[in-house]
PDB file of C-alpha atoms in Angstrom:
ATOM      1  CA  ASP A   1     -20.535  -4.328   4.390  1.00  0.00           C
ATOM      2  CA  SER A   2     -19.844  -2.671   1.014  1.00  0.00           C
ATOM      3  CA  GLY A   3     -22.391  -4.742  -0.915  1.00  0.00           C
ATOM      4  CA  VAL A   4     -19.677  -6.359  -3.042  1.00  0.00           C
ATOM      5  CA  THR A   5     -19.495 -10.124  -2.584  1.00  0.00           C
ATOM      6  CA  GLN A   6     -16.609 -12.438  -3.351  1.00  0.00           C
ATOM      7  CA  THR A   7     -16.317 -16.213  -3.295  1.00  0.00           C
ATOM      8  CA  PRO A   8     -14.589 -18.210  -2.050  1.00  0.00           C
ATOM      9  CA  LYS A   9     -13.270 -16.528   1.075  1.00  0.00           C
ATOM     10  CA  HIS A  10     -10.253 -18.810   1.261  1.00  0.00           C
ATOM     11  CA  LEU A  11      -8.611 -21.016  -1.350  1.00  0.00           C
ATOM     12  CA  ILE A  12      -5.686 -23.362  -0.874  1.00  0.00           C
ATOM     13  CA  THR A  13      -4.204 -25.045  -3.909  1.00  0.00           C
ATOM     14  CA  ALA A  14      -0.971 -26.410  -5.337  1.00  0.00           C
ATOM     15  CA  THR A  15       1.538 -24.972  -7.792  1.00  0.00           C
ATOM     16  CA  GLY A  16       0.596 -25.488 -11.407  1.00  0.00           C
ATOM     17  CA  GLN A  17      -3.131 -25.532 -10.697  1.00  0.00           C
ATOM     18  CA  ARG A  18      -5.866 -23.221 -11.992  1.00  0.00           C
ATOM     19  CA  VAL A  19      -8.473 -21.408  -9.895  1.00  0.00           C
ATOM     20  CA  THR A  20     -11.424 -19.102 -10.500  1.00  0.00           C
ATOM     21  CA  LEU A  21     -12.378 -16.251  -8.189  1.00  0.00           C
ATOM     22  CA  ARG A  22     -15.871 -14.836  -8.368  1.00  0.00           C
ATOM     23  CA  CYS A  23     -17.194 -11.344  -7.686  1.00  0.00           C
ATOM     24  CA  SER A  24     -20.671  -9.820  -7.618  1.00  0.00           C
ATOM     25  CA  PRO A  25     -20.706  -6.009  -7.693  1.00  0.00           C
ATOM     26  CA  ARG A  26     -23.025  -3.758  -5.702  1.00  0.00           C
ATOM     27  CA  SER A  27     -26.489  -3.544  -7.152  1.00  0.00           C
ATOM     28  CA  GLY A  28     -26.472  -1.013 -10.007  1.00  0.00           C
ATOM     29  CA  ASP A  29     -22.697  -0.758 -10.350  1.00  0.00           C
ATOM     30  CA  LEU A  30     -21.409  -1.159 -13.889  1.00  0.00           C
ATOM     31  CA  SER A  31     -17.664  -1.243 -13.268  1.00  0.00           C
ATOM     32  CA  VAL A  32     -15.734  -4.082 -11.670  1.00  0.00           C
ATOM     33  CA  TYR A  33     -12.065  -4.030 -10.696  1.00  0.00           C
ATOM     34  CA  TRP A  34      -9.597  -6.673  -9.571  1.00  0.00           C
ATOM     35  CA  TYR A  35      -6.661  -6.003  -7.251  1.00  0.00           C
ATOM     36  CA  GLN A  36      -3.930  -8.179  -5.799  1.00  0.00           C
ATOM     37  CA  GLN A  37      -2.516  -7.447  -2.346  1.00  0.00           C
ATOM     38  CA  SER A  38       0.594  -9.162  -1.102  1.00  0.00           C
ATOM     39  CA  LEU A  39       2.771  -8.238   1.872  1.00  0.00           C
ATOM     40  CA  ASP A  40       5.680  -7.009  -0.209  1.00  0.00           C
ATOM     41  CA  GLN A  41       3.782  -5.343  -3.072  1.00  0.00           C
ATOM     42  CA  GLY A  42       0.850  -3.556  -1.496  1.00  0.00           C
ATOM     43  CA  LEU A  43      -2.431  -3.191  -3.367  1.00  0.00           C
ATOM     44  CA  GLN A  44      -1.875  -3.634  -7.108  1.00  0.00           C
ATOM     45  CA  PHE A  45      -4.456  -2.916  -9.798  1.00  0.00           C
ATOM     46  CA  LEU A  46      -4.965  -5.812 -12.183  1.00  0.00           C
ATOM     47  CA  ILE A  47      -7.859  -5.004 -14.498  1.00  0.00           C
ATOM     48  CA  GLN A  48     -11.131  -3.066 -14.862  1.00  0.00           C
ATOM     49  CA  TYR A  49     -14.308  -3.996 -16.708  1.00  0.00           C
ATOM     50  CA  TYR A  50     -17.120  -1.610 -17.500  1.00  0.00           C
ATOM     51  CA  ASN A  51     -20.485  -3.006 -18.558  1.00  0.00           C
ATOM     52  CA  GLY A  52     -18.906  -6.147 -19.945  1.00  0.00           C
ATOM     53  CA  GLU A  53     -15.972  -4.551 -21.737  1.00  0.00           C
ATOM     54  CA  GLU A  54     -12.355  -4.370 -20.653  1.00  0.00           C
ATOM     55  CA  ARG A  55     -11.684  -0.750 -19.672  1.00  0.00           C
ATOM     56  CA  ALA A  56      -8.208  -0.536 -18.142  1.00  0.00           C
ATOM     57  CA  LYS A  57      -5.366  -2.943 -17.552  1.00  0.00           C
ATOM     58  CA  GLY A  58      -2.592  -2.950 -14.988  1.00  0.00           C
ATOM     59  CA  ASN A  59       0.372  -5.263 -14.649  1.00  0.00           C
ATOM     60  CA  ILE A  60      -1.728  -8.379 -14.970  1.00  0.00           C
ATOM     61  CA  LEU A  61       0.229 -11.506 -15.776  1.00  0.00           C
ATOM     62  CA  GLU A  62      -0.537 -13.415 -18.967  1.00  0.00           C
ATOM     63  CA  ARG A  63      -1.408 -16.427 -16.778  1.00  0.00           C
ATOM     64  CA  PHE A  64      -4.281 -14.374 -15.344  1.00  0.00           C
ATOM     65  CA  SER A  65      -7.464 -13.509 -17.189  1.00  0.00           C
ATOM     66  CA  ALA A  66     -10.800 -11.990 -16.272  1.00  0.00           C
ATOM     67  CA  GLN A  67     -14.207 -11.341 -17.719  1.00  0.00           C
ATOM     68  CA  GLN A  68     -17.434  -9.597 -16.825  1.00  0.00           C
ATOM     69  CA  PHE A  69     -20.655 -11.363 -17.678  1.00  0.00           C
ATOM     70  CA  PRO A  70     -23.978  -9.889 -18.899  1.00  0.00           C
ATOM     71  CA  ASP A  71     -25.355  -9.977 -15.335  1.00  0.00           C
ATOM     72  CA  LEU A  72     -22.267  -7.864 -14.409  1.00  0.00           C
ATOM     73  CA  HIS A  73     -20.645 -10.416 -12.130  1.00  0.00           C
ATOM     74  CA  SER A  74     -16.967 -11.001 -12.838  1.00  0.00           C
ATOM     75  CA  GLU A  75     -14.520 -13.857 -12.633  1.00  0.00           C
ATOM     76  CA  LEU A  76     -10.743 -13.792 -12.318  1.00  0.00           C
ATOM     77  CA  ASN A  77      -8.982 -16.891 -13.606  1.00  0.00           C
ATOM     78  CA  LEU A  78      -5.487 -17.677 -12.374  1.00  0.00           C
ATOM     79  CA  SER A  79      -3.604 -20.507 -14.076  1.00  0.00           C
ATOM     80  CA  SER A  80      -0.232 -22.260 -13.778  1.00  0.00           C
ATOM     81  CA  LEU A  81      -0.139 -21.011 -10.226  1.00  0.00           C
ATOM     82  CA  GLU A  82       3.168 -20.228  -8.562  1.00  0.00           C
ATOM     83  CA  LEU A  83       4.072 -19.765  -4.916  1.00  0.00           C
ATOM     84  CA  GLY A  84       4.363 -16.020  -5.505  1.00  0.00           C
ATOM     85  CA  ASP A  85       0.699 -15.814  -6.510  1.00  0.00           C
ATOM     86  CA  SER A  86      -0.286 -16.319  -2.879  1.00  0.00           C
ATOM     87  CA  ALA A  87      -2.055 -13.102  -1.922  1.00  0.00           C
ATOM     88  CA  LEU A  88      -5.351 -11.450  -1.080  1.00  0.00           C
ATOM     89  CA  TYR A  89      -7.385 -10.805  -4.207  1.00  0.00           C
ATOM     90  CA  PHE A  90      -9.914  -7.999  -3.943  1.00  0.00           C
ATOM     91  CA  CYS A  91     -12.747  -7.163  -6.233  1.00  0.00           C
ATOM     92  CA  ALA A  92     -14.187  -3.648  -6.196  1.00  0.00           C
ATOM     93  CA  SER A  93     -17.083  -2.008  -8.000  1.00  0.00           C
ATOM     94  CA  SER A  94     -18.230   1.498  -8.832  1.00  0.00           C
ATOM     95  CA  LEU A  95     -21.370   2.997 -10.260  1.00  0.00           C
ATOM     96  CA  GLU A  96     -19.794   4.298 -13.447  1.00  0.00           C
ATOM     97  CA  ASP A  97     -16.299   4.590 -14.866  1.00  0.00           C
ATOM     98  CA  TYR A  98     -15.060   7.330 -12.545  1.00  0.00           C
ATOM     99  CA  ASN A  99     -16.701   7.035  -9.115  1.00  0.00           C
ATOM    100  CA  GLU A 100     -15.167   5.852  -5.866  1.00  0.00           C
ATOM    101  CA  GLN A 101     -14.608   2.130  -5.692  1.00  0.00           C
ATOM    102  CA  PHE A 102     -16.145  -0.124  -3.053  1.00  0.00           C
ATOM    103  CA  PHE A 103     -14.189  -3.215  -2.147  1.00  0.00           C
ATOM    104  CA  GLY A 104     -15.378  -6.731  -1.450  1.00  0.00           C
ATOM    105  CA  PRO A 105     -14.054  -8.804   1.488  1.00  0.00           C
ATOM    106  CA  GLY A 106     -11.402 -10.485  -0.650  1.00  0.00           C
ATOM    107  CA  THR A 107     -10.317 -14.033  -1.442  1.00  0.00           C
ATOM    108  CA  ARG A 108      -7.205 -15.255   0.309  1.00  0.00           C
ATOM    109  CA  LEU A 109      -5.303 -17.524  -2.070  1.00  0.00           C
ATOM    110  CA  THR A 110      -2.588 -19.793  -0.728  1.00  0.00           C
ATOM    111  CA  VAL A 111      -0.460 -21.701  -3.222  1.00  0.00           C
ATOM    112  CA  LEU A 112       1.517 -24.570  -1.679  1.00  0.00           C
TER     113      LEU A 112
ATOM    114  CA  GLY B   1       3.761   5.835 -14.399  1.00  0.00           C
ATOM    115  CA  GLN B   2       2.871   6.766 -10.842  1.00  0.00           C
ATOM    116  CA  ASN B   3       5.067   7.055  -7.743  1.00  0.00           C
ATOM    117  CA  ILE B   4       3.357   7.527  -4.400  1.00  0.00           C
ATOM    118  CA  ASP B   5       5.070   8.079  -1.051  1.00  0.00           C
ATOM    119  CA  GLN B   6       3.581   7.829   2.425  1.00  0.00           C
ATOM    120  CA  PRO B   7       5.190   7.350   5.833  1.00  0.00           C
ATOM    121  CA  THR B   8       5.264   3.697   6.801  1.00  0.00           C
ATOM    122  CA  GLU B   9       4.105   4.074  10.387  1.00  0.00           C
ATOM    123  CA  MET B  10       2.703   6.709  12.724  1.00  0.00           C
ATOM    124  CA  THR B  11       1.641   6.641  16.367  1.00  0.00           C
ATOM    125  CA  ALA B  12      -0.819   9.030  17.994  1.00  0.00           C
ATOM    126  CA  THR B  13      -2.801   9.369  21.210  1.00  0.00           C
ATOM    127  CA  GLU B  14      -6.518   8.794  21.628  1.00  0.00           C
ATOM    128  CA  GLY B  15      -8.399  12.088  21.345  1.00  0.00           C
ATOM    129  CA  ALA B  16      -5.593  13.814  19.459  1.00  0.00           C
ATOM    130  CA  ILE B  17      -5.283  14.935  15.826  1.00  0.00           C
ATOM    131  CA  VAL B  18      -3.007  13.240  13.304  1.00  0.00           C
ATOM    132  CA  GLN B  19      -2.018  14.231   9.777  1.00  0.00           C
ATOM    133  CA  ILE B  20      -0.949  11.571   7.276  1.00  0.00           C
ATOM    134  CA  ASN B  21       0.927  12.926   4.282  1.00  0.00           C
ATOM    135  CA  CYS B  22       1.059  11.599   0.739  1.00  0.00           C
ATOM    136  CA  THR B  23       3.220  12.863  -2.107  1.00  0.00           C
ATOM    137  CA  TYR B  24       2.887  11.683  -5.662  1.00  0.00           C
ATOM    138  CA  GLN B  25       4.582  11.980  -9.025  1.00  0.00           C
ATOM    139  CA  THR B  26       2.387  11.018 -11.936  1.00  0.00           C
ATOM    140  CA  SER B  27       2.365  11.038 -15.690  1.00  0.00           C
ATOM    141  CA  GLY B  28      -1.300  12.015 -15.485  1.00  0.00           C
ATOM    142  CA  PHE B  29      -3.591  12.960 -12.613  1.00  0.00           C
ATOM    143  CA  ASN B  30      -7.344  12.697 -12.323  1.00  0.00           C
ATOM    144  CA  GLY B  31      -8.072  12.581  -8.615  1.00  0.00           C
ATOM    145  CA  LEU B  32      -6.753  11.315  -5.297  1.00  0.00           C
ATOM    146  CA  PHE B  33      -8.492   8.931  -2.938  1.00  0.00           C
ATOM    147  CA  TRP B  34      -7.944   7.942   0.683  1.00  0.00           C
ATOM    148  CA  TYR B  35      -8.920   4.513   1.958  1.00  0.00           C
ATOM    149  CA  GLN B  36      -8.793   2.925   5.393  1.00  0.00           C
ATOM    150  CA  GLN B  37      -7.855  -0.728   5.731  1.00  0.00           C
ATOM    151  CA  HIS B  38      -7.905  -2.827   8.889  1.00  0.00           C
ATOM    152  CA  ALA B  39      -5.623  -5.865   8.832  1.00  0.00           C
ATOM    153  CA  GLY B  40      -7.017  -8.668   6.684  1.00  0.00           C
ATOM    154  CA  GLU B  41     -10.090  -6.650   5.723  1.00  0.00           C
ATOM    155  CA  ALA B  42     -11.248  -4.746   2.654  1.00  0.00           C
ATOM    156  CA  PRO B  43     -10.197  -1.137   2.076  1.00  0.00           C
ATOM    157  CA  THR B  44     -13.045   1.275   2.812  1.00  0.00           C
ATOM    158  CA  PHE B  45     -13.436   4.614   1.017  1.00  0.00           C
ATOM    159  CA  LEU B  46     -12.778   7.730   3.099  1.00  0.00           C
ATOM    160  CA  SER B  47     -12.418  10.718   0.794  1.00  0.00           C
ATOM    161  CA  TYR B  48     -11.824  12.020  -2.717  1.00  0.00           C
ATOM    162  CA  ASN B  49     -10.108  15.181  -3.969  1.00  0.00           C
ATOM    163  CA  VAL B  50      -9.762  16.277  -7.565  1.00  0.00           C
ATOM    164  CA  LEU B  51      -9.489  20.051  -7.095  1.00  0.00           C
ATOM    165  CA  ASP B  52      -7.107  21.901  -4.785  1.00  0.00           C
ATOM    166  CA  GLY B  53      -8.326  22.498  -1.280  1.00  0.00           C
ATOM    167  CA  LEU B  54      -9.826  20.839   1.730  1.00  0.00           C
ATOM    168  CA  GLU B  55     -12.683  18.331   1.798  1.00  0.00           C
ATOM    169  CA  GLU B  56     -14.231  17.739   5.218  1.00  0.00           C
ATOM    170  CA  LYS B  57     -16.244  14.704   6.218  1.00  0.00           C
ATOM    171  CA  GLY B  58     -16.960  14.415   9.907  1.00  0.00           C
ATOM    172  CA  ARG B  59     -13.774  13.555  11.805  1.00  0.00           C
ATOM    173  CA  PHE B  60     -11.875  13.096   8.547  1.00  0.00           C
ATOM    174  CA  SER B  61     -10.592  15.823   6.216  1.00  0.00           C
ATOM    175  CA  SER B  62      -8.422  15.561   3.136  1.00  0.00           C
ATOM    176  CA  PHE B  63      -6.381  18.242   1.413  1.00  0.00           C
ATOM    177  CA  LEU B  64      -4.930  18.380  -2.078  1.00  0.00           C
ATOM    178  CA  SER B  65      -2.349  20.590  -3.779  1.00  0.00           C
ATOM    179  CA  ARG B  66      -1.974  19.511  -7.400  1.00  0.00           C
ATOM    180  CA  SER B  67       0.918  21.898  -8.101  1.00  0.00           C
ATOM    181  CA  LYS B  68       2.911  20.355  -5.248  1.00  0.00           C
ATOM    182  CA  GLY B  69       1.807  16.754  -5.855  1.00  0.00           C
ATOM    183  CA  TYR B  70       0.771  16.618  -2.222  1.00  0.00           C
ATOM    184  CA  SER B  71      -2.171  15.492  -0.164  1.00  0.00           C
ATOM    185  CA  TYR B  72      -2.855  14.866   3.494  1.00  0.00           C
ATOM    186  CA  LEU B  73      -5.515  13.095   5.498  1.00  0.00           C
ATOM    187  CA  LEU B  74      -6.407  14.693   8.811  1.00  0.00           C
ATOM    188  CA  LEU B  75      -8.035  12.596  11.506  1.00  0.00           C
ATOM    189  CA  LYS B  76      -9.511  14.421  14.509  1.00  0.00           C
ATOM    190  CA  GLU B  77     -10.639  13.156  17.913  1.00  0.00           C
ATOM    191  CA  LEU B  78      -8.772   9.915  17.401  1.00  0.00           C
ATOM    192  CA  GLN B  79     -10.381   6.725  18.609  1.00  0.00           C
ATOM    193  CA  MET B  80      -8.805   3.320  19.212  1.00  0.00           C
ATOM    194  CA  LYS B  81     -10.779   1.937  16.254  1.00  0.00           C
ATOM    195  CA  ASP B  82      -8.892   4.342  13.962  1.00  0.00           C
ATOM    196  CA  SER B  83      -5.836   2.096  14.318  1.00  0.00           C
ATOM    197  CA  ALA B  84      -5.503   0.862  10.727  1.00  0.00           C
ATOM    198  CA  SER B  85      -3.558   1.312   7.522  1.00  0.00           C
ATOM    199  CA  TYR B  86      -4.395   4.443   5.514  1.00  0.00           C
ATOM    200  CA  LEU B  87      -3.899   4.157   1.768  1.00  0.00           C
ATOM    201  CA  CYS B  88      -3.400   7.065  -0.597  1.00  0.00           C
ATOM    202  CA  ALA B  89      -4.395   6.284  -4.201  1.00  0.00           C
ATOM    203  CA  VAL B  90      -4.067   8.312  -7.384  1.00  0.00           C
ATOM    204  CA  ARG B  91      -6.321   7.907 -10.395  1.00  0.00           C
ATOM    205  CA  ASP B  92      -4.635   7.749 -13.754  1.00  0.00           C
ATOM    206  CA  GLY B  93      -5.360  10.826 -15.853  1.00  0.00           C
ATOM    207  CA  ILE B  94      -4.271   9.308 -19.117  1.00  0.00           C
ATOM    208  CA  THR B  95      -6.968   9.054 -21.752  1.00  0.00           C
ATOM    209  CA  GLY B  96      -8.225   5.511 -21.863  1.00  0.00           C
ATOM    210  CA  GLY B  97      -6.918   4.906 -18.363  1.00  0.00           C
ATOM    211  CA  GLY B  98     -10.371   4.123 -17.089  1.00  0.00           C
ATOM    212  CA  ASN B  99     -10.703   4.334 -13.323  1.00  0.00           C
ATOM    213  CA  LYS B 100      -7.355   2.711 -12.591  1.00  0.00           C
ATOM    214  CA  LEU B 101      -6.050   3.519  -9.116  1.00  0.00           C
ATOM    215  CA  THR B 102      -2.406   3.332  -8.108  1.00  0.00           C
ATOM    216  CA  PHE B 103      -2.079   2.836  -4.362  1.00  0.00           C
ATOM    217  CA  GLY B 104       0.696   3.848  -2.028  1.00  0.00           C
ATOM    218  CA  THR B 105       2.020   1.213   0.349  1.00  0.00           C
ATOM    219  CA  GLY B 106      -0.054   2.664   3.174  1.00  0.00           C
ATOM    220  CA  THR B 107       0.601   4.322   6.521  1.00  0.00           C
ATOM    221  CA  GLN B 108       0.049   2.084   9.531  1.00  0.00           C
ATOM    222  CA  LEU B 109      -1.488   4.248  12.248  1.00  0.00           C
ATOM    223  CA  LYS B 110      -1.422   3.085  15.851  1.00  0.00           C
ATOM    224  CA  VAL B 111      -3.650   4.912  18.319  1.00  0.00           C
ATOM    225  CA  GLU B 112      -2.557   4.595  21.939  1.00  0.00           C
ATOM    226  CA  LEU B 113      -4.256   5.466  25.207  1.00  0.00           C
TER     227      LEU B 113
END
């Protein structure tokens, strides 16, 4: 158990819908990261927040957005969902902006 | 951008030693990480190299050569539970790149009796 929590564990929804994934970092960690893992793409970096501010951005779609709240938990919002968005979404956290990242158990999103 | 190559699959025998290679081409480099991932589970951190040389951590060691864009993960005294995917990840060295990691597609290791 890494200490990073993610909810929900599983999510099944329909195309065109919007969902919110939630992440609580390890106690004391300031940075939160979001990754997408699909069978054909591997683990892809989406976005990083550090102490509430956006720090780095990957190939995150415009339909996706994220934020980190004052209590340091983070949410990833996915809208206008498509079949291809079906994937495992991992949140990770690290103490500062440069340490090793610890991953949560993931949210498995299925878009039907 | 980053380009990371790892073998797709490897098979080894319980009790043996296996070396998993990773080569990378990057526009900036600020460290290399190895993670272990069992199917359907979260990646777990194994090791970190930022300077050339060998880092040892119990049964796991990782080596880095920055001039060659090359790293390997060495697993000793293999156990059945080591059957997993091993992910090589490079941290972006570009200013303002934060702690962004680019992952390879992973090497699926199968440990047999």
